[in-house]
XYZ file of N, CA and C in Angstrom:
654
model
N 80.718 -64.218 3.204
C 81.219 -62.738 3.139
C 82.463 -62.697 2.255
N 82.607 -61.361 1.516
C 83.935 -61.290 0.787
C 84.942 -60.825 1.859
N 86.231 -61.052 1.373
C 87.483 -60.654 2.130
C 87.833 -59.325 1.290
N 88.079 -58.224 1.967
C 88.513 -57.055 1.387
C 90.068 -57.239 1.063
N 90.473 -57.204 -0.138
C 91.879 -57.159 -0.485
C 92.348 -55.968 -1.394
N 93.583 -56.263 -1.911
C 94.119 -55.127 -2.590
C 93.183 -54.773 -3.928
N 92.621 -56.042 -4.396
C 91.747 -55.818 -5.402
C 90.523 -56.104 -5.525
N 89.900 -56.619 -4.280
C 88.549 -56.821 -4.166
C 88.007 -56.058 -3.115
N 86.947 -55.185 -3.372
C 86.202 -54.506 -2.394
C 84.890 -55.073 -1.921
N 83.933 -54.472 -1.285
C 82.806 -55.007 -0.575
C 81.727 -53.826 -0.664
N 80.548 -54.132 -0.496
C 79.453 -53.318 -0.587
C 78.685 -53.145 0.645
N 78.020 -52.019 0.896
C 76.899 -51.853 2.101
C 77.615 -51.171 3.220
N 78.741 -50.537 3.057
C 79.328 -49.774 4.190
C 78.922 -48.261 4.019
N 78.831 -47.733 5.078
C 78.396 -46.215 5.180
C 79.490 -45.460 4.594
N 79.165 -44.246 3.996
C 79.930 -43.170 3.576
C 80.716 -42.521 4.851
N 81.910 -42.214 4.698
C 82.687 -41.455 5.604
C 81.898 -40.206 5.824
N 81.476 -39.832 7.258
C 80.707 -38.624 7.337
C 81.559 -37.318 7.335
N 82.864 -37.492 7.382
C 83.580 -36.168 7.310
C 84.663 -36.408 6.258
N 84.107 -36.734 4.965
C 85.185 -36.674 3.727
C 85.983 -35.517 3.625
N 85.592 -34.343 3.830
C 86.401 -33.101 3.753
C 87.158 -32.604 4.824
N 87.052 -33.568 6.070
C 87.734 -32.923 7.371
C 89.259 -33.005 7.190
N 89.835 -31.905 7.682
C 91.249 -31.692 7.705
C 91.768 -32.081 9.159
N 90.887 -32.623 10.047
C 91.288 -32.827 11.509
C 92.217 -34.004 11.485
N 93.372 -33.858 12.140
C 94.508 -35.050 12.014
C 93.720 -36.300 12.693
N 93.988 -37.359 12.166
C 93.729 -38.733 12.739
C 94.940 -39.281 13.420
N 94.803 -39.345 14.524
C 96.032 -39.652 15.302
C 96.175 -41.147 16.009
N 95.205 -41.951 15.667
C 95.303 -43.497 16.000
C 94.945 -44.360 14.748
N 95.918 -45.268 14.641
C 95.619 -46.362 13.821
C 95.428 -47.650 14.418
N 94.665 -48.341 13.523
C 94.124 -49.859 14.328
C 94.748 -50.800 13.436
N 95.373 -51.755 14.134
C 95.958 -52.938 13.560
C 95.367 -54.414 13.970
N 94.859 -55.305 13.165
C 93.898 -56.339 13.577
C 95.034 -57.507 13.867
N 94.730 -58.143 14.999
C 95.498 -59.397 15.214
C 95.243 -60.734 14.312
N 94.019 -60.635 13.946
C 93.457 -61.855 12.997
C 92.634 -61.510 12.230
N 91.961 -62.326 11.186
C 90.946 -62.068 10.334
C 89.582 -61.896 11.035
N 88.986 -60.833 10.863
C 87.856 -60.130 11.470
C 86.871 -59.570 10.692
N 85.573 -59.983 11.060
C 84.428 -59.236 10.384
C 84.500 -57.815 10.569
N 83.917 -57.053 9.716
C 83.797 -55.647 9.768
C 82.374 -54.980 9.297
N 82.001 -54.336 10.244
C 80.474 -54.141 10.335
C 79.895 -52.922 9.594
N 78.762 -52.555 9.413
C 78.015 -51.411 8.720
C 77.601 -50.120 9.825
N 77.761 -50.730 10.885
C 77.324 -49.916 12.262
C 77.762 -50.625 13.432
N 77.639 -49.914 14.833
C 77.971 -50.644 15.845
C 76.704 -51.573 16.065
N 77.050 -52.812 16.229
C 75.908 -53.672 16.575
C 75.054 -53.979 15.320
N 75.623 -53.529 14.292
C 74.973 -53.722 12.680
C 75.250 -55.111 12.194
N 75.391 -55.167 10.762
C 75.687 -56.170 10.172
C 76.987 -56.195 9.571
N 77.561 -57.445 9.680
C 78.775 -57.792 8.984
C 78.689 -57.849 7.510
N 79.597 -57.036 7.101
C 79.525 -56.821 5.575
C 80.761 -57.681 4.683
N 81.825 -57.850 5.496
C 83.066 -58.255 4.712
C 84.047 -58.596 5.950
N 85.114 -59.379 5.360
C 86.324 -59.422 6.574
C 87.376 -58.778 5.973
N 88.348 -58.283 7.093
C 89.490 -57.813 6.885
C 90.537 -58.691 7.646
N 91.812 -58.515 6.866
C 92.757 -59.417 7.429
C 93.851 -58.560 8.001
N 94.907 -58.947 8.962
C 95.943 -58.250 9.434
C 96.762 -57.669 8.225
N 96.845 -58.331 7.279
C 98.002 -57.843 6.070
C 97.016 -57.543 4.747
N 97.670 -56.786 3.847
C 96.964 -56.767 2.634
C 98.281 -56.908 1.439
N 98.314 -57.743 0.643
C 99.315 -57.905 -0.155
C 100.806 -58.017 0.634
N 100.605 -58.635 1.664
C 101.887 -58.784 2.560
C 102.217 -57.722 3.350
N 101.576 -56.724 3.399
C 101.836 -55.484 4.059
C 101.071 -55.204 5.231
N 101.588 -54.888 6.478
C 100.468 -54.687 7.682
C 99.584 -53.705 7.416
N 98.527 -54.040 7.678
C 97.301 -53.027 7.555
C 96.915 -52.084 8.498
N 97.284 -51.050 8.367
C 97.005 -50.019 9.547
C 95.811 -49.108 9.255
N 94.845 -48.948 9.893
C 93.596 -48.168 9.444
C 93.498 -46.995 10.298
N 93.170 -45.747 9.797
C 93.100 -44.715 10.863
C 91.742 -44.862 11.405
N 91.529 -44.638 12.755
C 90.228 -44.578 13.455
C 89.728 -43.108 13.287
N 88.542 -43.100 12.868
C 87.655 -41.975 12.659
C 86.803 -41.581 13.669
N 86.094 -42.566 14.474
C 85.107 -42.394 15.325
C 85.120 -43.642 16.346
N 84.527 -43.178 17.770
C 84.100 -44.396 18.531
C 82.723 -44.254 18.994
N 82.211 -45.154 19.323
C 80.805 -45.293 19.781
C 80.394 -46.594 20.499
N 79.943 -46.577 21.745
C 79.476 -47.708 22.581
C 80.600 -48.734 22.438
N 81.960 -48.532 22.621
C 82.837 -49.607 22.544
C 83.320 -50.030 21.247
N 82.563 -49.382 20.269
C 83.084 -49.793 18.732
C 83.868 -48.780 18.224
N 84.708 -48.970 17.075
C 85.628 -48.052 16.583
C 85.062 -47.949 15.128
N 85.219 -46.776 14.281
C 85.049 -46.677 12.742
C 86.473 -46.570 12.452
N 86.719 -47.401 11.225
C 88.125 -46.935 10.438
C 87.892 -46.667 9.184
N 88.639 -45.872 8.419
C 88.598 -45.642 6.915
C 89.037 -47.046 6.411
N 88.181 -47.485 5.248
C 88.497 -48.864 4.542
C 89.373 -48.755 3.517
N 90.224 -49.794 3.260
C 91.019 -49.759 2.100
C 90.352 -50.442 0.737
N 90.407 -49.929 -0.433
C 90.078 -50.374 -1.427
C 88.619 -50.085 -1.637
N 87.958 -49.146 -0.835
C 86.635 -48.727 -0.856
C 86.577 -47.125 -0.615
N 86.536 -46.329 -1.540
C 86.660 -44.947 -1.592
C 85.620 -44.235 -0.474
N 85.962 -43.408 0.348
C 85.343 -42.451 1.054
C 84.309 -43.234 2.032
N 84.628 -44.434 2.584
C 83.774 -45.323 2.882
C 84.471 -45.876 4.558
N 83.452 -46.128 5.617
C 83.981 -46.537 7.035
C 83.399 -47.765 7.389
N 84.228 -48.526 8.109
C 83.597 -49.816 8.645
C 83.872 -49.682 10.203
N 83.065 -50.362 10.818
C 82.926 -50.589 12.214
C 83.706 -51.898 12.938
N 84.301 -51.975 13.876
C 84.854 -53.048 14.607
C 84.653 -53.025 16.204
N 84.199 -54.092 16.594
C 83.942 -54.214 18.125
C 85.078 -54.407 18.918
N 84.954 -54.021 20.216
C 86.220 -53.967 21.077
C 87.001 -55.296 21.035
N 88.264 -55.379 21.008
C 89.052 -56.570 21.279
C 89.539 -57.053 19.781
N 90.624 -57.636 19.938
C 91.297 -58.368 18.535
C 91.708 -57.425 17.722
N 92.313 -56.271 18.229
C 93.220 -55.275 17.430
C 93.919 -54.360 18.675
N 94.876 -53.939 18.074
C 95.709 -52.986 18.778
C 95.768 -51.558 18.128
N 96.241 -50.526 18.821
C 96.178 -49.126 18.236
C 97.601 -48.632 18.140
N 98.092 -47.863 17.280
C 99.364 -47.209 17.185
C 99.340 -45.944 17.073
N 99.857 -44.922 17.537
C 100.007 -43.484 17.318
C 100.261 -43.178 15.788
N 99.422 -41.999 15.361
C 99.885 -41.510 14.020
C 99.936 -40.138 14.126
N 101.423 -39.674 13.666
C 101.856 -38.371 14.038
C 101.673 -37.673 12.515
N 101.657 -38.100 11.472
C 101.743 -37.602 10.255
C 100.559 -37.383 9.561
N 100.231 -36.457 8.498
C 99.070 -36.125 7.897
C 99.444 -35.589 6.540
N 98.891 -35.963 5.536
C 99.300 -35.614 4.245
C 97.899 -34.937 3.616
N 98.018 -33.621 3.100
C 97.053 -32.898 2.649
C 97.038 -32.699 1.005
N 96.354 -32.856 0.195
C 96.559 -32.606 -1.108
C 95.246 -31.763 -1.584
N 95.785 -30.743 -2.099
C 94.827 -29.722 -2.703
C 95.024 -29.567 -4.281
N 93.765 -30.081 -4.809
C 93.887 -30.309 -6.056
C 93.972 -29.100 -6.972
N 93.296 -28.078 -6.496
C 93.027 -26.746 -7.177
C 94.407 -25.871 -7.135
N 95.162 -26.368 -6.056
C 96.426 -25.543 -6.021
C 97.541 -26.441 -6.238
N 97.377 -27.646 -6.763
C 98.517 -28.485 -7.317
C 99.609 -28.644 -6.180
N 99.097 -28.787 -4.804
C 100.077 -28.998 -3.795
C 99.904 -30.031 -2.867
N 100.910 -30.930 -2.235
C 100.924 -31.887 -1.197
C 101.565 -31.019 -0.073
N 100.947 -31.162 1.019
C 101.482 -30.684 2.333
C 101.703 -31.797 3.331
N 102.882 -31.819 4.060
C 103.094 -32.792 4.917
C 103.247 -32.249 6.319
N 102.285 -32.621 7.374
C 102.319 -32.129 8.824
C 102.614 -33.096 9.591
N 103.366 -32.839 10.731
C 103.550 -33.663 11.699
C 103.130 -33.080 13.085
N 102.236 -33.800 13.897
C 101.649 -33.326 15.142
C 100.836 -32.008 14.913
N 100.206 -31.912 13.679
C 99.666 -30.825 13.305
C 100.101 -29.604 12.912
N 101.735 -29.872 12.710
C 102.494 -28.510 12.315
C 102.944 -28.844 10.927
N 102.821 -27.868 10.126
C 103.300 -28.027 8.565
C 104.828 -28.194 8.674
N 105.434 -29.272 7.827
C 106.762 -29.445 7.711
C 107.198 -29.020 6.343
N 106.371 -29.380 5.416
C 106.935 -28.906 4.031
C 105.399 -28.863 2.975
N 105.757 -28.224 1.956
C 104.623 -28.187 0.926
C 105.147 -28.312 -0.357
N 104.817 -29.225 -1.369
C 105.499 -29.266 -2.364
C 104.460 -29.254 -3.817
N 104.844 -28.597 -4.890
C 104.087 -28.701 -6.078
C 103.819 -30.048 -6.661
N 102.864 -30.336 -6.994
C 102.703 -31.748 -7.390
C 101.851 -31.908 -8.891
N 101.983 -32.946 -9.492
C 100.909 -33.333 -10.546
C 99.837 -34.095 -10.073
N 98.490 -34.028 -10.393
C 97.477 -34.665 -9.957
C 96.691 -35.409 -11.069
N 95.637 -36.253 -10.987
C 94.990 -36.793 -12.008
C 94.556 -35.929 -13.221
N 94.489 -36.401 -14.384
C 93.958 -35.741 -15.333
C 92.443 -35.443 -15.178
N 91.837 -34.756 -16.004
C 90.306 -34.539 -15.845
C 89.344 -35.787 -16.060
N 89.869 -36.682 -16.812
C 89.389 -38.055 -16.949
C 89.432 -38.951 -15.988
N 90.635 -38.890 -15.215
C 91.181 -39.874 -14.423
C 91.598 -38.805 -12.887
N 90.306 -38.285 -12.413
C 90.895 -37.278 -11.371
C 91.678 -37.992 -10.021
N 92.349 -37.493 -9.185
C 92.527 -37.991 -8.007
C 91.439 -38.168 -7.265
N 91.213 -39.255 -6.592
C 89.955 -39.355 -5.831
C 89.867 -38.371 -4.484
N 88.734 -37.662 -4.594
C 88.725 -36.867 -3.426
C 88.241 -37.580 -1.934
N 88.522 -36.927 -0.850
C 88.229 -37.534 0.430
C 89.359 -37.994 1.219
N 89.132 -38.657 2.421
C 89.848 -39.153 3.111
C 90.515 -40.607 2.849
N 91.715 -40.803 2.962
C 92.358 -42.146 2.659
C 93.384 -42.232 3.467
N 94.392 -43.278 3.291
C 95.384 -43.394 4.237
C 96.729 -44.168 3.402
N 97.858 -44.013 3.795
C 98.673 -44.723 3.306
C 98.808 -46.383 3.668
N 98.679 -47.142 2.352
C 98.410 -48.463 2.684
C 99.915 -49.137 2.757
N 100.665 -48.800 2.181
C 102.144 -49.227 2.209
C 103.115 -48.892 1.075
N 104.030 -49.413 0.784
C 104.931 -48.815 -0.147
C 105.227 -50.319 -1.073
N 105.730 -50.046 -2.341
C 106.112 -51.035 -3.151
C 107.006 -50.401 -4.219
N 107.800 -51.469 -4.615
C 108.812 -50.946 -5.638
C 108.329 -51.325 -7.182
N 108.373 -50.644 -7.983
C 107.803 -50.812 -9.396
C 109.000 -50.424 -10.157
N 109.339 -51.437 -11.377
C 110.515 -51.447 -12.167
C 110.603 -50.260 -13.064
N 109.383 -49.559 -13.391
C 109.546 -48.478 -14.509
C 110.409 -47.238 -14.115
N 111.088 -47.024 -15.122
C 112.072 -45.607 -14.728
C 111.273 -44.549 -14.433
N 109.876 -44.456 -14.885
C 109.169 -43.140 -14.580
C 109.240 -42.671 -12.969
N 109.300 -43.844 -12.302
C 109.192 -43.501 -10.768
C 110.503 -43.114 -10.157
N 111.613 -42.927 -11.109
C 112.998 -42.352 -10.552
C 113.682 -43.243 -9.647
N 113.289 -44.704 -9.815
C 114.004 -45.466 -8.804
C 113.701 -45.344 -7.462
N 112.519 -44.786 -7.127
C 111.952 -44.738 -5.761
C 110.609 -45.570 -5.552
N 110.466 -46.038 -4.279
C 109.299 -46.638 -3.948
C 108.031 -45.782 -4.108
N 106.962 -46.358 -4.330
C 105.516 -45.839 -4.409
C 104.916 -45.970 -3.076
N 104.301 -44.991 -2.470
C 103.363 -45.152 -1.422
C 102.099 -45.323 -2.129
N 101.467 -46.645 -1.805
C 100.143 -47.084 -2.348
C 99.046 -46.385 -1.254
N 97.942 -46.076 -1.618
C 96.912 -45.525 -0.784
C 95.700 -46.458 -0.640
N 94.946 -46.304 0.182
C 93.635 -47.077 0.431
C 92.789 -46.739 -0.644
N 92.946 -45.494 -1.352
C 91.828 -45.273 -2.339
C 92.083 -45.951 -3.574
N 91.261 -46.048 -4.503
C 91.395 -46.491 -5.813
C 90.630 -45.538 -6.761
N 91.006 -45.944 -7.992
C 90.331 -44.909 -8.780
C 88.784 -44.840 -8.910
N 87.951 -43.789 -8.947
C 86.666 -43.823 -8.981
C 85.994 -44.249 -10.175
N 86.730 -44.295 -11.437
C 86.403 -44.955 -12.295
C 87.220 -45.729 -13.088
N 87.242 -47.339 -12.712
C 88.488 -47.914 -13.238
C 88.536 -48.155 -14.715
N 87.556 -47.930 -15.288
C 87.433 -48.057 -16.936
C 88.217 -46.894 -17.570
N 88.406 -45.740 -16.897
C 89.052 -44.761 -17.453
C 90.620 -44.640 -17.318
N 91.258 -45.423 -16.511
C 92.627 -45.354 -16.436
C 93.413 -46.431 -17.333
N 94.472 -46.197 -17.697
C 95.098 -47.160 -18.532
C 95.019 -48.574 -18.249
N 94.849 -49.526 -19.134
C 94.595 -50.794 -18.857
C 95.561 -51.566 -17.804
N 96.690 -51.461 -17.973
C 97.738 -52.081 -17.091
C 97.434 -51.611 -15.485
N 96.493 -50.565 -15.120
C 96.437 -49.950 -14.044
C 95.002 -50.094 -13.355
N 94.406 -51.075 -14.080
C 92.828 -51.367 -13.684
C 92.609 -51.803 -12.318
N 93.589 -52.558 -11.808
C 93.693 -53.143 -10.512
C 94.627 -52.357 -9.439
N 95.032 -51.485 -9.963
C 95.972 -50.652 -9.245
C 95.205 -49.577 -8.271
N 95.830 -49.135 -7.164
C 95.394 -48.154 -6.277
C 95.964 -46.737 -6.577
N 95.449 -45.806 -6.008
C 95.979 -44.398 -6.428
C 97.245 -44.464 -5.424
N 98.399 -43.731 -5.742
C 99.509 -43.667 -5.340
C 100.002 -42.426 -5.151
N 101.129 -42.270 -4.253
C 101.904 -41.037 -4.347
C 103.353 -41.407 -4.712
N 103.845 -40.901 -5.817
C 105.274 -41.411 -6.319
C 105.962 -40.233 -7.007
N 107.176 -40.531 -7.078
C 108.046 -39.697 -7.810
C 107.633 -39.895 -9.123
N 108.452 -38.769 -9.842
C 108.297 -38.687 -11.308
C 109.459 -38.272 -11.934
N 109.970 -38.812 -13.028
C 111.325 -38.659 -13.592
C 111.464 -37.520 -14.465
N 110.333 -36.845 -14.667
C 110.454 -35.662 -15.469
C 110.106 -34.280 -14.748
N 110.701 -33.324 -14.767
C 110.508 -32.043 -13.916
C 109.094 -31.397 -14.431
N 108.089 -32.035 -14.234
C 106.802 -31.418 -14.757
C 105.573 -31.370 -13.708
N 105.581 -30.623 -13.001
C 104.490 -30.430 -11.723
C 103.661 -29.384 -11.902
N 102.473 -29.342 -11.354
C 101.535 -28.358 -11.380
C 100.402 -28.565 -12.431
N 100.256 -29.840 -12.736
C 99.406 -30.054 -14.033
C 98.442 -31.177 -13.442
N 97.604 -31.264 -14.407
C 96.412 -32.336 -14.277
C 96.761 -33.246 -15.522
N 97.529 -34.403 -15.106
C 98.097 -35.350 -16.284
C 98.144 -36.639 -15.807
N 97.957 -37.053 -14.707
C 98.254 -38.507 -14.072
C 96.865 -39.366 -14.274
N 96.964 -40.657 -14.133
C 96.096 -41.580 -13.928
C 95.298 -41.356 -12.778
N 95.636 -40.432 -11.944
C 94.938 -40.313 -10.569
C 95.861 -40.200 -9.464
N 97.150 -40.702 -9.712
C 98.093 -40.625 -8.688
C 98.601 -39.335 -8.476
N 99.325 -39.158 -7.317
C 100.098 -37.641 -7.058
C 101.335 -37.841 -7.553
N 101.929 -37.169 -8.254
C 103.170 -37.293 -8.756
C 103.949 -36.227 -7.976
N 105.257 -36.630 -7.444
C 106.032 -35.655 -6.669
C 107.477 -35.619 -7.109
N 108.177 -34.467 -6.962
C 109.489 -34.192 -7.210
C 110.177 -35.427 -6.373
N 111.286 -36.142 -7.100
C 112.104 -37.184 -6.305
C 112.469 -36.914 -4.955
N 113.147 -35.593 -4.840
C 113.498 -35.183 -3.637
C 112.408 -35.313 -2.339
N 111.180 -34.750 -2.865
C 110.082 -34.753 -2.059
C 109.602 -36.142 -1.750
N 109.692 -37.012 -2.467
C 109.302 -38.516 -2.423
C 110.295 -39.133 -1.409
N 111.435 -38.861 -1.455
C 112.405 -39.295 -0.569
C 112.212 -39.002 0.816
N 111.642 -37.685 1.013
C 111.325 -37.256 2.328
C 110.283 -38.346 2.958
N 109.108 -38.248 2.245
C 107.856 -38.977 2.663
C 108.476 -40.295 2.800
N 109.122 -41.044 2.112
C 109.541 -42.564 2.348
C 110.242 -42.450 3.445
N 111.065 -41.561 3.874
C 111.919 -41.553 5.164
C 110.997 -41.450 6.435
N 109.766 -40.525 6.025
C 109.435 -40.034 7.448
C 107.967 -40.500 7.647
N 107.198 -40.980 6.567
C 105.816 -41.329 6.610
C 105.585 -42.989 6.829
N 104.763 -43.190 7.564
C 104.495 -44.630 7.972
C 103.194 -45.216 7.559
N 102.829 -46.384 7.220
C 101.679 -47.048 7.047
C 100.513 -46.618 7.941
N 99.392 -46.377 7.680
C 98.390 -45.871 8.366
C 98.139 -44.202 8.460
N 99.174 -43.545 7.752
C 99.061 -42.075 8.000
C 97.921 -41.721 7.043
N 97.108 -40.789 7.663
C 96.156 -40.318 7.029
C 96.438 -39.334 5.759
N 95.573 -39.462 4.491
C 95.773 -38.558 3.512
C 94.284 -37.919 3.145
N 94.168 -36.685 3.065
C 93.004 -35.987 2.564
C 93.274 -35.179 1.324
N 92.374 -35.598 0.355
C 92.434 -34.969 -0.883
C 91.188 -34.199 -0.987
N 91.668 -32.672 -1.387
C 90.553 -31.514 -1.429
C 90.479 -31.119 -2.596
N 89.368 -30.410 -3.115
C 89.064 -29.911 -4.279
C 90.240 -28.755 -4.638
């Protein structure tokens, strides 16, 4: 079976049944060791997941529980869930949620269900739209380009819906939330990432942990 990594996905997993739900996901799951992930409770194992991806602890939001099994949002596979049996993992509380509304060009940060701040952002261009549905903060990375205003990027579990449409250097990249060095927000201009004012990105980097759920709405 394949192992899901930053650049390698897997097939055969069910679609997230609540792709447009804004209900806060309040528990994250972290594996203790490499584990198979299934397409249903008691179903078929489709791939392996590991405790880390690219050196970052993998924390996946729990979206459902059934007969002792839990369903989590999967990394590197858009709008899909995988099932894990009991044991071999721990949970941690998730207090935050990020809601992106493409039509309004906004990102809203909520904590414990209460809106903290809303910012005007730039989203994916028509040919490379920001992927819709539920995903999560995979981790943070430092990129050398000055366009990120010297701030880390929050990499998401989501990937471009059409990898062939993005710039060549971003083919294996994940969708991200990052600062932008120019004061140009409220547009459809990116390769799918959410571009933030630098001051807003600093807030998210200070406050938001890996595993935080992100919902992208039309």
